Amino acid sequence: MTDFEEVDLRKAYTMITSPAVVATKGAGVYNLTPYGWIMPMDYDPVTRVIFSSDPDHQAVANIKMRREFAVAIPNDPKALFIEQTGSVSSPTADKFKMFSINGEKASCIDVMLPIDLISGWIEFRFLRSVEEGSIELIMGEAIAAFKRIKDH
């Protein structure tokens, strides 16, 4: 991943845009799930985020099981892979294979990233979740962040 440079964890929140794609791993299968509502929750001493999800989404089950996730920032907010990965929710679906997405492992956690399609990512450890009505709020604390190095 030589095209990326590390980002200060206090400033990683500035990378977050909408939509973003949450990368997780389930029972042997890597997963990508787009979310339109991911926001910074704190940035001192490190970036923390919160996002809203349907509690039945596979990403929520994966996050609770593995206690980690990554937020990937797409190069293009209208990229086809965002729509494609949001169209399937299954514990056995291999979205990387289904949609011919090139994946590379994250630096600190066991998730795959759509490396050719993103401008950066933040890796998180799961803090907690809160169920409120028909949604679940997922909270995480950054442990690593990377952004694509701009061509000069």
mmCIF file of C-alpha atoms in Angstrom:
data_model
loop_
_atom_site.group_PDB
_atom_site.id
_atom_site.type_symbol
_atom_site.label_atom_id
_atom_site.label_comp_id
_atom_site.label_asym_id
_atom_site.label_seq_id
_atom_site.Cartn_x
_atom_site.Cartn_y
_atom_site.Cartn_z
ATOM 1 C CA MET A 1 0.000 0.000 0.000
ATOM 2 C CA THR A 2 2.767 2.352 -0.946
ATOM 3 C CA ASP A 3 0.279 4.827 -2.460
ATOM 4 C CA PHE A 4 -0.959 5.701 1.044
ATOM 5 C CA GLU A 5 0.453 7.637 3.973
ATOM 6 C CA GLU A 6 -0.445 7.459 7.652
ATOM 7 C CA VAL A 7 -2.771 10.108 9.107
ATOM 8 C CA ASP A 8 -2.648 11.543 12.636
ATOM 9 C CA LEU A 9 -5.484 9.856 14.559
ATOM 10 C CA ARG A 10 -6.622 13.203 15.983
ATOM 11 C CA LYS A 11 -7.187 14.439 12.424
ATOM 12 C CA ALA A 12 -8.524 11.250 10.838
ATOM 13 C CA TYR A 13 -12.105 12.474 11.295
ATOM 14 C CA THR A 14 -11.501 15.066 8.555
ATOM 15 C CA MET A 15 -11.326 12.234 6.007
ATOM 16 C CA ILE A 16 -14.905 11.088 6.594
ATOM 17 C CA THR A 17 -17.326 11.783 3.764
ATOM 18 C CA SER A 18 -20.717 10.427 2.863
ATOM 19 C CA PRO A 19 -21.299 7.846 1.673
ATOM 20 C CA ALA A 20 -18.557 5.722 3.163
ATOM 21 C CA VAL A 21 -18.120 1.962 3.098
ATOM 22 C CA VAL A 22 -17.690 -0.065 6.265
ATOM 23 C CA ALA A 23 -15.363 -3.055 5.920
ATOM 24 C CA THR A 24 -15.872 -6.010 8.265
ATOM 25 C CA LYS A 25 -15.210 -9.735 8.468
ATOM 26 C CA GLY A 26 -17.764 -12.341 9.409
ATOM 27 C CA ALA A 27 -17.361 -16.076 9.761
ATOM 28 C CA GLY A 28 -14.603 -16.383 7.168
ATOM 29 C CA VAL A 29 -16.103 -13.889 4.681
ATOM 30 C CA TYR A 30 -14.993 -10.289 4.207
ATOM 31 C CA ASN A 31 -17.807 -7.762 3.837
ATOM 32 C CA LEU A 32 -18.344 -4.233 2.537
ATOM 33 C CA THR A 33 -21.417 -2.211 3.480
ATOM 34 C CA PRO A 34 -22.119 1.379 2.382
ATOM 35 C CA TYR A 35 -23.501 3.864 4.905
ATOM 36 C CA GLY A 36 -24.738 7.382 4.293
ATOM 37 C CA TRP A 37 -24.666 8.476 7.921
ATOM 38 C CA ILE A 38 -21.200 8.198 9.496
ATOM 39 C CA MET A 39 -19.970 11.107 11.556
ATOM 40 C CA PRO A 40 -17.155 12.054 13.892
ATOM 41 C CA MET A 41 -18.057 11.705 17.552
ATOM 42 C CA ASP A 42 -14.771 12.956 19.039
ATOM 43 C CA TYR A 43 -11.176 13.597 18.006
ATOM 44 C CA ASP A 44 -9.218 13.973 21.228
ATOM 45 C CA PRO A 45 -7.106 11.985 21.975
ATOM 46 C CA VAL A 46 -8.095 10.067 18.775
ATOM 47 C CA THR A 47 -10.912 10.081 16.240
ATOM 48 C CA ARG A 48 -14.080 8.317 17.305
ATOM 49 C CA VAL A 49 -17.059 7.783 15.028
ATOM 50 C CA ILE A 50 -20.696 6.866 15.249
ATOM 51 C CA PHE A 51 -22.929 5.494 12.529
ATOM 52 C CA SER A 52 -26.512 4.411 12.251
ATOM 53 C CA SER A 53 -27.444 0.967 10.938
ATOM 54 C CA ASP A 54 -30.301 -1.450 10.658
ATOM 55 C CA PRO A 55 -29.527 -3.910 13.484
ATOM 56 C CA ASP A 56 -30.206 -6.804 11.095
ATOM 57 C CA HIS A 57 -27.420 -5.838 8.655
ATOM 58 C CA GLN A 58 -24.609 -8.361 8.440
ATOM 59 C CA ALA A 59 -22.074 -5.595 9.138
ATOM 60 C CA VAL A 60 -23.503 -5.090 12.642
ATOM 61 C CA ALA A 61 -23.242 -8.813 13.442
ATOM 62 C CA ASN A 62 -19.666 -8.877 12.104
ATOM 63 C CA ILE A 63 -18.622 -5.826 14.132
ATOM 64 C CA LYS A 64 -20.063 -7.232 17.343
ATOM 65 C CA MET A 65 -18.428 -10.617 16.715
ATOM 66 C CA ARG A 66 -14.940 -9.359 15.711
ATOM 67 C CA ARG A 67 -14.918 -6.079 17.699
ATOM 68 C CA GLU A 68 -13.360 -4.157 14.798
ATOM 69 C CA PHE A 69 -14.197 -2.457 11.497
ATOM 70 C CA ALA A 70 -12.801 0.009 8.988
ATOM 71 C CA VAL A 71 -14.396 3.012 7.302
ATOM 72 C CA ALA A 72 -13.273 3.314 3.673
ATOM 73 C CA ILE A 73 -13.671 6.611 1.831
ATOM 74 C CA PRO A 74 -14.595 6.085 -1.846
ATOM 75 C CA ASN A 75 -12.736 7.974 -4.584
ATOM 76 C CA ASP A 76 -16.116 8.703 -6.148
ATOM 77 C CA PRO A 77 -19.259 8.989 -3.967
ATOM 78 C CA LYS A 78 -21.325 7.724 -6.927
ATOM 79 C CA ALA A 79 -19.126 4.705 -7.694
ATOM 80 C CA LEU A 80 -20.950 1.575 -8.815
ATOM 81 C CA PHE A 81 -19.359 -0.592 -6.110
ATOM 82 C CA ILE A 82 -21.203 1.417 -3.433
ATOM 83 C CA GLU A 83 -24.592 0.521 -4.911
ATOM 84 C CA GLN A 84 -23.517 -3.060 -5.605
ATOM 85 C CA THR A 85 -22.239 -3.781 -2.091
ATOM 86 C CA GLY A 86 -25.385 -2.275 -0.603
ATOM 87 C CA SER A 87 -27.616 -4.577 -2.640
ATOM 88 C CA VAL A 88 -26.621 -7.798 -0.833
ATOM 89 C CA SER A 89 -26.736 -8.716 2.860
ATOM 90 C CA SER A 90 -25.792 -12.263 3.695
ATOM 91 C CA PRO A 91 -23.359 -13.926 6.085
ATOM 92 C CA THR A 92 -21.977 -15.995 3.195
ATOM 93 C CA ALA A 93 -21.876 -13.409 0.382
ATOM 94 C CA ASP A 94 -18.369 -12.716 -0.908
ATOM 95 C CA LYS A 95 -18.925 -9.210 -2.282
ATOM 96 C CA PHE A 96 -15.311 -8.926 -3.416
ATOM 97 C CA LYS A 97 -15.783 -11.939 -5.687
ATOM 98 C CA MET A 98 -19.382 -11.138 -6.670
ATOM 99 C CA PHE A 99 -18.509 -7.645 -7.904
ATOM 100 C CA SER A 100 -14.863 -8.240 -8.979
ATOM 101 C CA ILE A 101 -13.473 -5.868 -6.341
ATOM 102 C CA ASN A 102 -9.719 -5.951 -5.727
ATOM 103 C CA GLY A 103 -9.196 -6.272 -1.971
ATOM 104 C CA GLU A 104 -6.153 -5.772 0.206
ATOM 105 C CA LYS A 105 -5.817 -6.376 3.934
ATOM 106 C CA ALA A 106 -5.933 -3.407 6.278
ATOM 107 C CA SER A 107 -2.801 -2.592 8.274
ATOM 108 C CA CYS A 108 -3.898 -3.441 11.844
ATOM 109 C CA ILE A 109 -7.202 -5.306 11.683
ATOM 110 C CA ASP A 110 -8.511 -8.305 9.750
ATOM 111 C CA VAL A 111 -10.658 -6.659 7.069
ATOM 112 C CA MET A 112 -10.268 -6.309 3.309
ATOM 113 C CA LEU A 113 -10.346 -2.898 1.659
ATOM 114 C CA PRO A 114 -11.377 -2.050 -1.920
ATOM 115 C CA ILE A 115 -7.986 -0.435 -2.315
ATOM 116 C CA ASP A 116 -8.299 0.734 -5.939
ATOM 117 C CA LEU A 117 -11.637 2.420 -5.237
ATOM 118 C CA ILE A 118 -10.832 4.433 -2.116
ATOM 119 C CA SER A 119 -8.957 7.601 -1.201
ATOM 120 C CA GLY A 120 -8.293 6.432 2.345
ATOM 121 C CA TRP A 121 -9.529 4.477 5.321
ATOM 122 C CA ILE A 122 -9.680 4.498 9.102
ATOM 123 C CA GLU A 123 -9.393 1.322 11.160
ATOM 124 C CA PHE A 124 -11.450 1.129 14.354
ATOM 125 C CA ARG A 125 -11.864 -0.945 17.427
ATOM 126 C CA PHE A 126 -15.507 -1.333 18.381
ATOM 127 C CA LEU A 127 -16.469 0.664 21.484
ATOM 128 C CA ARG A 128 -20.161 -0.089 21.907
ATOM 129 C CA SER A 129 -23.562 0.027 20.289
ATOM 130 C CA VAL A 130 -26.894 1.455 21.347
ATOM 131 C CA GLU A 131 -30.238 0.269 20.015
ATOM 132 C CA GLU A 132 -32.726 3.097 19.606
ATOM 133 C CA GLY A 133 -36.061 2.289 18.017
ATOM 134 C CA SER A 134 -35.483 0.593 14.663
ATOM 135 C CA ILE A 135 -31.786 1.505 14.409
ATOM 136 C CA GLU A 136 -28.521 0.636 16.096
ATOM 137 C CA LEU A 137 -25.801 3.216 16.682
ATOM 138 C CA ILE A 138 -22.308 1.762 16.295
ATOM 139 C CA MET A 139 -19.353 3.542 17.909
ATOM 140 C CA GLY A 140 -15.665 3.008 17.253
ATOM 141 C CA GLU A 141 -12.263 4.406 18.170
ATOM 142 C CA ALA A 142 -9.554 4.849 15.523
ATOM 143 C CA ILE A 143 -6.402 2.763 15.789
ATOM 144 C CA ALA A 144 -4.936 3.540 12.328
ATOM 145 C CA ALA A 145 -5.718 5.850 9.395
ATOM 146 C CA PHE A 146 -4.308 6.232 5.892
ATOM 147 C CA LYS A 147 -4.942 8.525 2.935
ATOM 148 C CA ARG A 148 -3.853 8.294 -0.670
ATOM 149 C CA ILE A 149 -0.694 10.280 -1.430
ATOM 150 C CA LYS A 150 -1.497 13.033 -3.908
ATOM 151 C CA ASP A 151 0.496 13.107 -7.146
ATOM 152 C CA HIS A 152 2.735 16.159 -7.330
#
